[in-house]
mmCIF file of C-alpha atoms in Angstrom:
data_model
loop_
_atom_site.group_PDB
_atom_site.id
_atom_site.type_symbol
_atom_site.label_atom_id
_atom_site.label_comp_id
_atom_site.label_asym_id
_atom_site.label_seq_id
_atom_site.Cartn_x
_atom_site.Cartn_y
_atom_site.Cartn_z
ATOM 1 C CA MET A 1 106.342 97.053 105.661
ATOM 2 C CA ILE A 2 107.665 100.026 103.730
ATOM 3 C CA THR A 3 111.465 99.980 103.887
ATOM 4 C CA LYS A 4 113.524 103.040 104.770
ATOM 5 C CA ASN A 5 115.058 103.110 101.298
ATOM 6 C CA LYS A 6 111.645 103.238 99.622
ATOM 7 C CA THR A 7 110.463 105.867 102.082
ATOM 8 C CA TRP A 8 113.508 108.018 101.337
ATOM 9 C CA LEU A 9 112.986 107.587 97.595
ATOM 10 C CA PHE A 10 109.360 108.655 97.959
ATOM 11 C CA LEU A 11 110.420 111.594 100.127
ATOM 12 C CA PHE A 12 113.138 112.686 97.673
ATOM 13 C CA THR A 13 110.839 112.650 94.624
ATOM 14 C CA SER A 14 108.074 114.406 96.567
ATOM 15 C CA VAL A 15 110.360 117.203 97.758
ATOM 16 C CA PHE A 16 111.892 117.499 94.284
ATOM 17 C CA PHE A 17 108.494 118.090 92.699
ATOM 18 C CA ILE A 18 107.401 120.482 95.443
ATOM 19 C CA LEU A 19 110.544 122.573 94.960
ATOM 20 C CA SER A 20 109.972 122.521 91.206
ATOM 21 C CA LEU A 21 106.669 124.341 91.769
ATOM 22 C CA PHE A 22 108.697 127.544 92.060
ATOM 23 C CA PHE A 23 109.707 127.103 88.407
ATOM 24 C CA LYS A 24 106.349 126.170 86.873
ATOM 25 C CA PRO A 25 105.261 126.018 84.171
ATOM 26 C CA TYR A 26 107.884 123.715 82.687
ATOM 27 C CA PRO A 27 107.666 120.788 80.242
ATOM 28 C CA LEU A 28 106.551 117.417 81.631
ATOM 29 C CA SER A 29 105.753 118.786 85.083
ATOM 30 C CA TRP A 30 102.957 116.213 85.227
ATOM 31 C CA LEU A 31 105.551 113.452 84.993
ATOM 32 C CA MET A 32 107.516 114.836 87.915
ATOM 33 C CA LYS A 33 104.283 115.056 89.887
ATOM 34 C CA LEU A 34 103.505 111.412 89.193
ATOM 35 C CA LEU A 35 106.876 109.999 90.289
ATOM 36 C CA PRO A 36 106.058 109.863 94.034
ATOM 37 C CA MET A 37 102.724 108.195 93.273
ATOM 38 C CA ALA A 38 104.431 105.696 90.974
ATOM 39 C CA ILE A 39 106.708 104.742 93.866
ATOM 40 C CA LEU A 40 103.705 104.223 96.156
ATOM 41 C CA VAL A 41 102.029 102.065 93.511
ATOM 42 C CA PHE A 42 105.206 99.990 93.195
ATOM 43 C CA ILE A 43 105.349 99.567 96.991
ATOM 44 C CA ALA A 44 101.664 98.623 97.107
ATOM 45 C CA ILE A 45 102.021 96.031 94.337
ATOM 46 C CA SER A 46 104.932 94.422 96.177
ATOM 47 C CA GLN A 47 103.111 94.365 99.531
ATOM 48 C CA LEU A 48 99.396 93.935 98.825
ATOM 49 C CA LYS A 49 98.539 90.601 97.224
ATOM 50 C CA ASP A 50 94.925 89.903 98.173
ATOM 51 C CA LYS A 51 91.726 91.211 96.557
ATOM 52 C CA THR A 52 91.322 94.041 99.049
ATOM 53 C CA GLY A 53 94.904 95.122 98.452
ATOM 54 C CA LYS A 54 94.323 95.214 94.708
ATOM 55 C CA ILE A 55 91.353 97.509 95.229
ATOM 56 C CA PHE A 56 93.582 99.817 97.252
ATOM 57 C CA ILE A 57 96.106 99.787 94.385
ATOM 58 C CA VAL A 58 93.327 100.812 91.977
ATOM 59 C CA GLY A 59 92.683 103.751 94.307
ATOM 60 C CA LEU A 60 96.324 104.811 94.100
ATOM 61 C CA VAL A 61 96.314 104.497 90.311
ATOM 62 C CA CYS A 62 93.135 106.584 90.046
ATOM 63 C CA SER A 63 94.800 109.192 92.233
ATOM 64 C CA GLY A 64 97.675 109.210 89.766
ATOM 65 C CA PHE A 65 95.235 109.896 86.928
ATOM 66 C CA GLY A 66 93.781 112.719 89.014
ATOM 67 C CA ASP A 67 97.255 114.189 89.466
ATOM 68 C CA PHE A 68 97.847 114.001 85.727
ATOM 69 C CA PHE A 69 94.593 115.747 84.775
ATOM 70 C CA LEU A 70 95.044 118.511 87.342
ATOM 71 C CA ASP A 71 98.616 119.247 86.283
ATOM 72 C CA TYR A 72 98.453 118.678 82.517
ATOM 73 C CA GLU A 73 95.239 120.684 82.006
ATOM 74 C CA PRO A 74 94.434 122.513 85.279
ATOM 75 C CA ILE A 75 91.295 124.238 83.964
ATOM 76 C CA ASN A 76 89.719 121.876 81.441
ATOM 77 C CA GLY A 77 90.925 118.808 83.323
ATOM 78 C CA PHE A 78 89.580 119.853 86.719
ATOM 79 C CA VAL A 79 86.374 117.807 86.521
ATOM 80 C CA LEU A 80 88.282 114.790 85.181
ATOM 81 C CA GLY A 81 90.656 115.164 88.119
ATOM 82 C CA LEU A 82 87.750 115.321 90.555
ATOM 83 C CA GLY A 83 86.236 112.223 88.965
ATOM 84 C CA SER A 84 89.496 110.310 89.222
ATOM 85 C CA PHE A 85 89.910 111.167 92.880
ATOM 86 C CA PHE A 86 86.230 110.367 93.505
ATOM 87 C CA ILE A 87 86.839 106.822 92.248
ATOM 88 C CA ALA A 88 90.039 106.638 94.328
ATOM 89 C CA HIS A 89 88.115 107.471 97.499
ATOM 90 C CA VAL A 90 85.440 104.910 96.645
ATOM 91 C CA CYS A 91 88.235 102.324 96.468
ATOM 92 C CA TYR A 92 89.618 103.471 99.817
ATOM 93 C CA LEU A 93 86.120 103.250 101.310
ATOM 94 C CA ILE A 94 85.705 99.673 100.098
ATOM 95 C CA VAL A 95 88.976 98.516 101.657
ATOM 96 C CA LEU A 96 88.248 100.261 104.961
ATOM 97 C CA LYS A 97 85.186 98.106 105.652
ATOM 98 C CA PRO A 98 83.903 96.853 108.075
ATOM 99 C CA ILE A 99 82.910 99.578 110.532
ATOM 100 C CA GLU A 100 83.263 99.640 114.301
ATOM 101 C CA LYS A 101 81.303 102.085 116.448
ATOM 102 C CA LYS A 102 84.108 104.201 117.842
ATOM 103 C CA LYS A 103 85.298 107.805 117.672
ATOM 104 C CA LEU A 104 81.789 108.881 116.624
ATOM 105 C CA GLY A 105 82.327 112.339 118.114
ATOM 106 C CA LEU A 106 85.234 112.958 115.758
ATOM 107 C CA VAL A 107 83.092 111.766 112.850
ATOM 108 C CA GLY A 108 80.635 114.530 113.720
ATOM 109 C CA LEU A 109 83.453 117.083 113.661
ATOM 110 C CA TYR A 110 84.255 116.090 110.076
ATOM 111 C CA GLY A 111 80.621 116.685 109.156
ATOM 112 C CA VAL A 112 80.555 120.141 110.748
ATOM 113 C CA TYR A 113 83.891 121.017 109.146
ATOM 114 C CA GLY A 114 82.700 119.909 105.710
ATOM 115 C CA ILE A 115 79.550 122.044 105.928
ATOM 116 C CA ALA A 116 81.628 125.053 107.007
ATOM 117 C CA ILE A 117 84.164 124.721 104.173
ATOM 118 C CA PHE A 118 81.533 124.093 101.505
ATOM 119 C CA SER A 119 79.510 127.094 102.705
ATOM 120 C CA LEU A 120 82.651 129.180 102.371
ATOM 121 C CA ILE A 121 83.456 128.195 98.788
ATOM 122 C CA ALA A 122 79.944 127.551 97.413
ATOM 123 C CA GLY A 123 79.537 131.082 96.073
ATOM 124 C CA GLY A 124 82.498 130.666 93.730
ATOM 125 C CA LEU A 125 81.657 127.247 92.319
ATOM 126 C CA ASP A 126 79.066 128.145 89.636
ATOM 127 C CA GLU A 127 78.719 125.127 87.285
ATOM 128 C CA LEU A 128 81.114 123.125 89.462
ATOM 129 C CA PHE A 129 78.695 123.188 92.411
ATOM 130 C CA ILE A 130 77.463 119.598 91.993
ATOM 131 C CA PRO A 131 80.851 117.993 91.102
ATOM 132 C CA VAL A 132 82.587 119.665 94.051
ATOM 133 C CA LEU A 133 79.743 118.810 96.431
ATOM 134 C CA ALA A 134 79.869 115.170 95.341
ATOM 135 C CA TYR A 135 83.654 115.057 95.702
ATOM 136 C CA MET A 136 83.684 116.739 99.106
ATOM 137 C CA SER A 137 81.065 114.287 100.335
ATOM 138 C CA ILE A 138 83.029 111.185 99.319
ATOM 139 C CA LEU A 139 86.275 112.696 100.661
ATOM 140 C CA LEU A 140 84.738 113.369 104.064
ATOM 141 C CA ILE A 141 83.141 109.921 104.199
ATOM 142 C CA MET A 142 86.540 108.377 103.454
ATOM 143 C CA ALA A 143 88.147 110.436 106.229
ATOM 144 C CA MET A 144 85.362 109.423 108.618
ATOM 145 C CA MET A 145 85.916 105.775 107.712
ATOM 146 C CA THR A 146 89.553 105.991 108.803
ATOM 147 C CA LEU A 147 88.174 106.706 112.277
ATOM 148 C CA VAL A 148 85.447 104.074 112.481
ATOM 149 C CA SER A 149 86.953 101.290 110.364
ATOM 150 C CA LYS A 150 87.931 98.037 112.037
ATOM 151 C CA ARG A 151 91.291 98.615 110.323
ATOM 152 C CA SER A 152 91.664 102.064 111.921
ATOM 153 C CA ASN A 153 95.131 103.039 113.123
ATOM 154 C CA ASN A 154 97.090 106.257 113.557
ATOM 155 C CA TRP A 155 98.495 106.196 110.018
ATOM 156 C CA LEU A 156 95.082 105.818 108.417
ATOM 157 C CA VAL A 157 93.587 108.576 110.558
ATOM 158 C CA LEU A 158 96.460 110.920 109.707
ATOM 159 C CA GLY A 159 96.065 110.045 106.033
ATOM 160 C CA GLY A 160 92.383 110.928 106.035
ATOM 161 C CA LEU A 161 92.997 114.144 107.959
ATOM 162 C CA SER A 162 95.812 115.230 105.641
ATOM 163 C CA PHE A 163 93.710 114.517 102.548
ATOM 164 C CA VAL A 164 90.898 116.701 103.887
ATOM 165 C CA PHE A 165 93.392 119.457 104.754
ATOM 166 C CA SER A 166 95.012 119.346 101.308
ATOM 167 C CA ASP A 167 91.731 119.458 99.408
ATOM 168 C CA SER A 168 90.372 122.176 101.690
ATOM 169 C CA LEU A 169 93.322 124.325 100.694
ATOM 170 C CA ILE A 170 92.580 123.647 97.023
ATOM 171 C CA GLY A 171 88.951 124.647 97.474
ATOM 172 C CA ILE A 172 89.655 127.832 99.408
ATOM 173 C CA ASP A 173 92.524 128.896 97.150
ATOM 174 C CA LYS A 174 90.623 128.209 93.911
ATOM 175 C CA PHE A 175 87.078 129.253 94.803
ATOM 176 C CA TYR A 176 87.257 131.688 97.725
ATOM 177 C CA TYR A 177 90.526 133.509 98.355
ATOM 178 C CA PRO A 178 94.083 132.947 97.068
ATOM 179 C CA ILE A 179 96.402 131.518 99.723
ATOM 180 C CA PRO A 180 100.114 132.420 99.583
ATOM 181 C CA TYR A 181 102.229 129.368 98.713
ATOM 182 C CA ALA A 182 99.086 127.251 98.544
ATOM 183 C CA PRO A 183 100.550 124.743 96.017
ATOM 184 C CA ILE A 184 103.430 123.984 98.398
ATOM 185 C CA MET A 185 101.153 123.240 101.340
ATOM 186 C CA ILE A 186 98.698 121.358 99.136
ATOM 187 C CA MET A 187 101.306 118.989 97.738
ATOM 188 C CA LEU A 188 103.081 118.471 101.073
ATOM 189 C CA SER A 189 99.849 117.416 102.759
ATOM 190 C CA TYR A 190 98.664 115.448 99.707
ATOM 191 C CA TYR A 191 101.804 113.335 99.352
ATOM 192 C CA PHE A 192 101.831 112.704 103.092
ATOM 193 C CA ALA A 193 98.157 111.685 102.953
ATOM 194 C CA GLN A 194 98.752 109.073 100.262
ATOM 195 C CA TYR A 195 101.845 107.727 102.023
ATOM 196 C CA ALA A 196 100.034 107.558 105.372
ATOM 197 C CA LEU A 197 97.003 105.795 103.890
ATOM 198 C CA LEU A 198 99.218 103.192 102.228
ATOM 199 C CA ARG A 199 101.323 102.661 105.330
ATOM 200 C CA GLY A 200 98.226 102.469 107.509
ATOM 201 C CA PHE A 201 96.592 99.942 105.210
ATOM 202 C CA ILE A 202 99.712 97.756 105.193
ATOM 203 C CA VAL A 203 99.950 97.974 109.001
ATOM 204 C CA SER A 204 96.278 97.055 109.357
ATOM 205 C CA GLY A 205 96.822 93.992 107.204
ATOM 206 C CA LYS A 206 99.755 92.840 109.337
ATOM 207 C CA THR A 207 97.650 93.356 112.469
ATOM 208 C CA GLU A 208 94.847 91.207 111.063
ATOM 209 C CA GLU A 209 97.306 88.442 110.171
ATOM 210 C CA ALA A 210 98.712 88.466 113.689
ATOM 211 C CA ALA A 211 95.236 88.369 115.305
#
C-alpha cells in the first residue's frame, strides 16, 4: 500500500507546483512539475514487482515525459507530449486486462461525452486534428477500461474519470475558449488521476493475491 508519509509527500509537491503556477514562467518549472510524478514512480517501483507492474511503471514514466514536453516547450512540444501520454495510456490499457462485462451503460456515457467534447474543439484543431483525435480515443478507451476491467475498483474508476476531466479542460481551454484558472484545475485533477490510478492498481493486485 501507499503509506501516509508518501501520500503527504506527493500531496506537498503537487500543491507546491500548483501554487507556483501563479508565478510562471520561472526557470526549471518543468522540474517542479515532475517531482510529484517522480514520487509516484518511486512508490510504484517499490510496490510493483511483476511484469504487469513494470508495464504500469512505464506508463508513469511516459506520463513524466509528457509533463516535461508540455511544460518545457508548450507549443512545439505539444505533439510530443500527446505522443508520450498516448503511450502511457496504452500501458495502462495493457495492465487493465482482462475485461468483465459490467457497467456497460457508463461506458456508453464516456463515448457520448467524447463525441461532444471533440465536436466542441474540432474547429480549433487545424493540423492537430488527427493527433488530438487519436489521443482522445485512447484516453477514453483507458477510462472505459477502468469500468469494465476485472481489476476495476473505485480508485481506478476515479483515476480514469479525473484524467478525462483534466484533459477535457486542456482541450477546451486551448482550442475552444479560455477557462479562468484552467491550469490550476487541470493540474489538480491530473495529479489526482495519476495517484488514483496507481493506488487502484496496487489495491487490485492485493485483491488478486487474496483471492
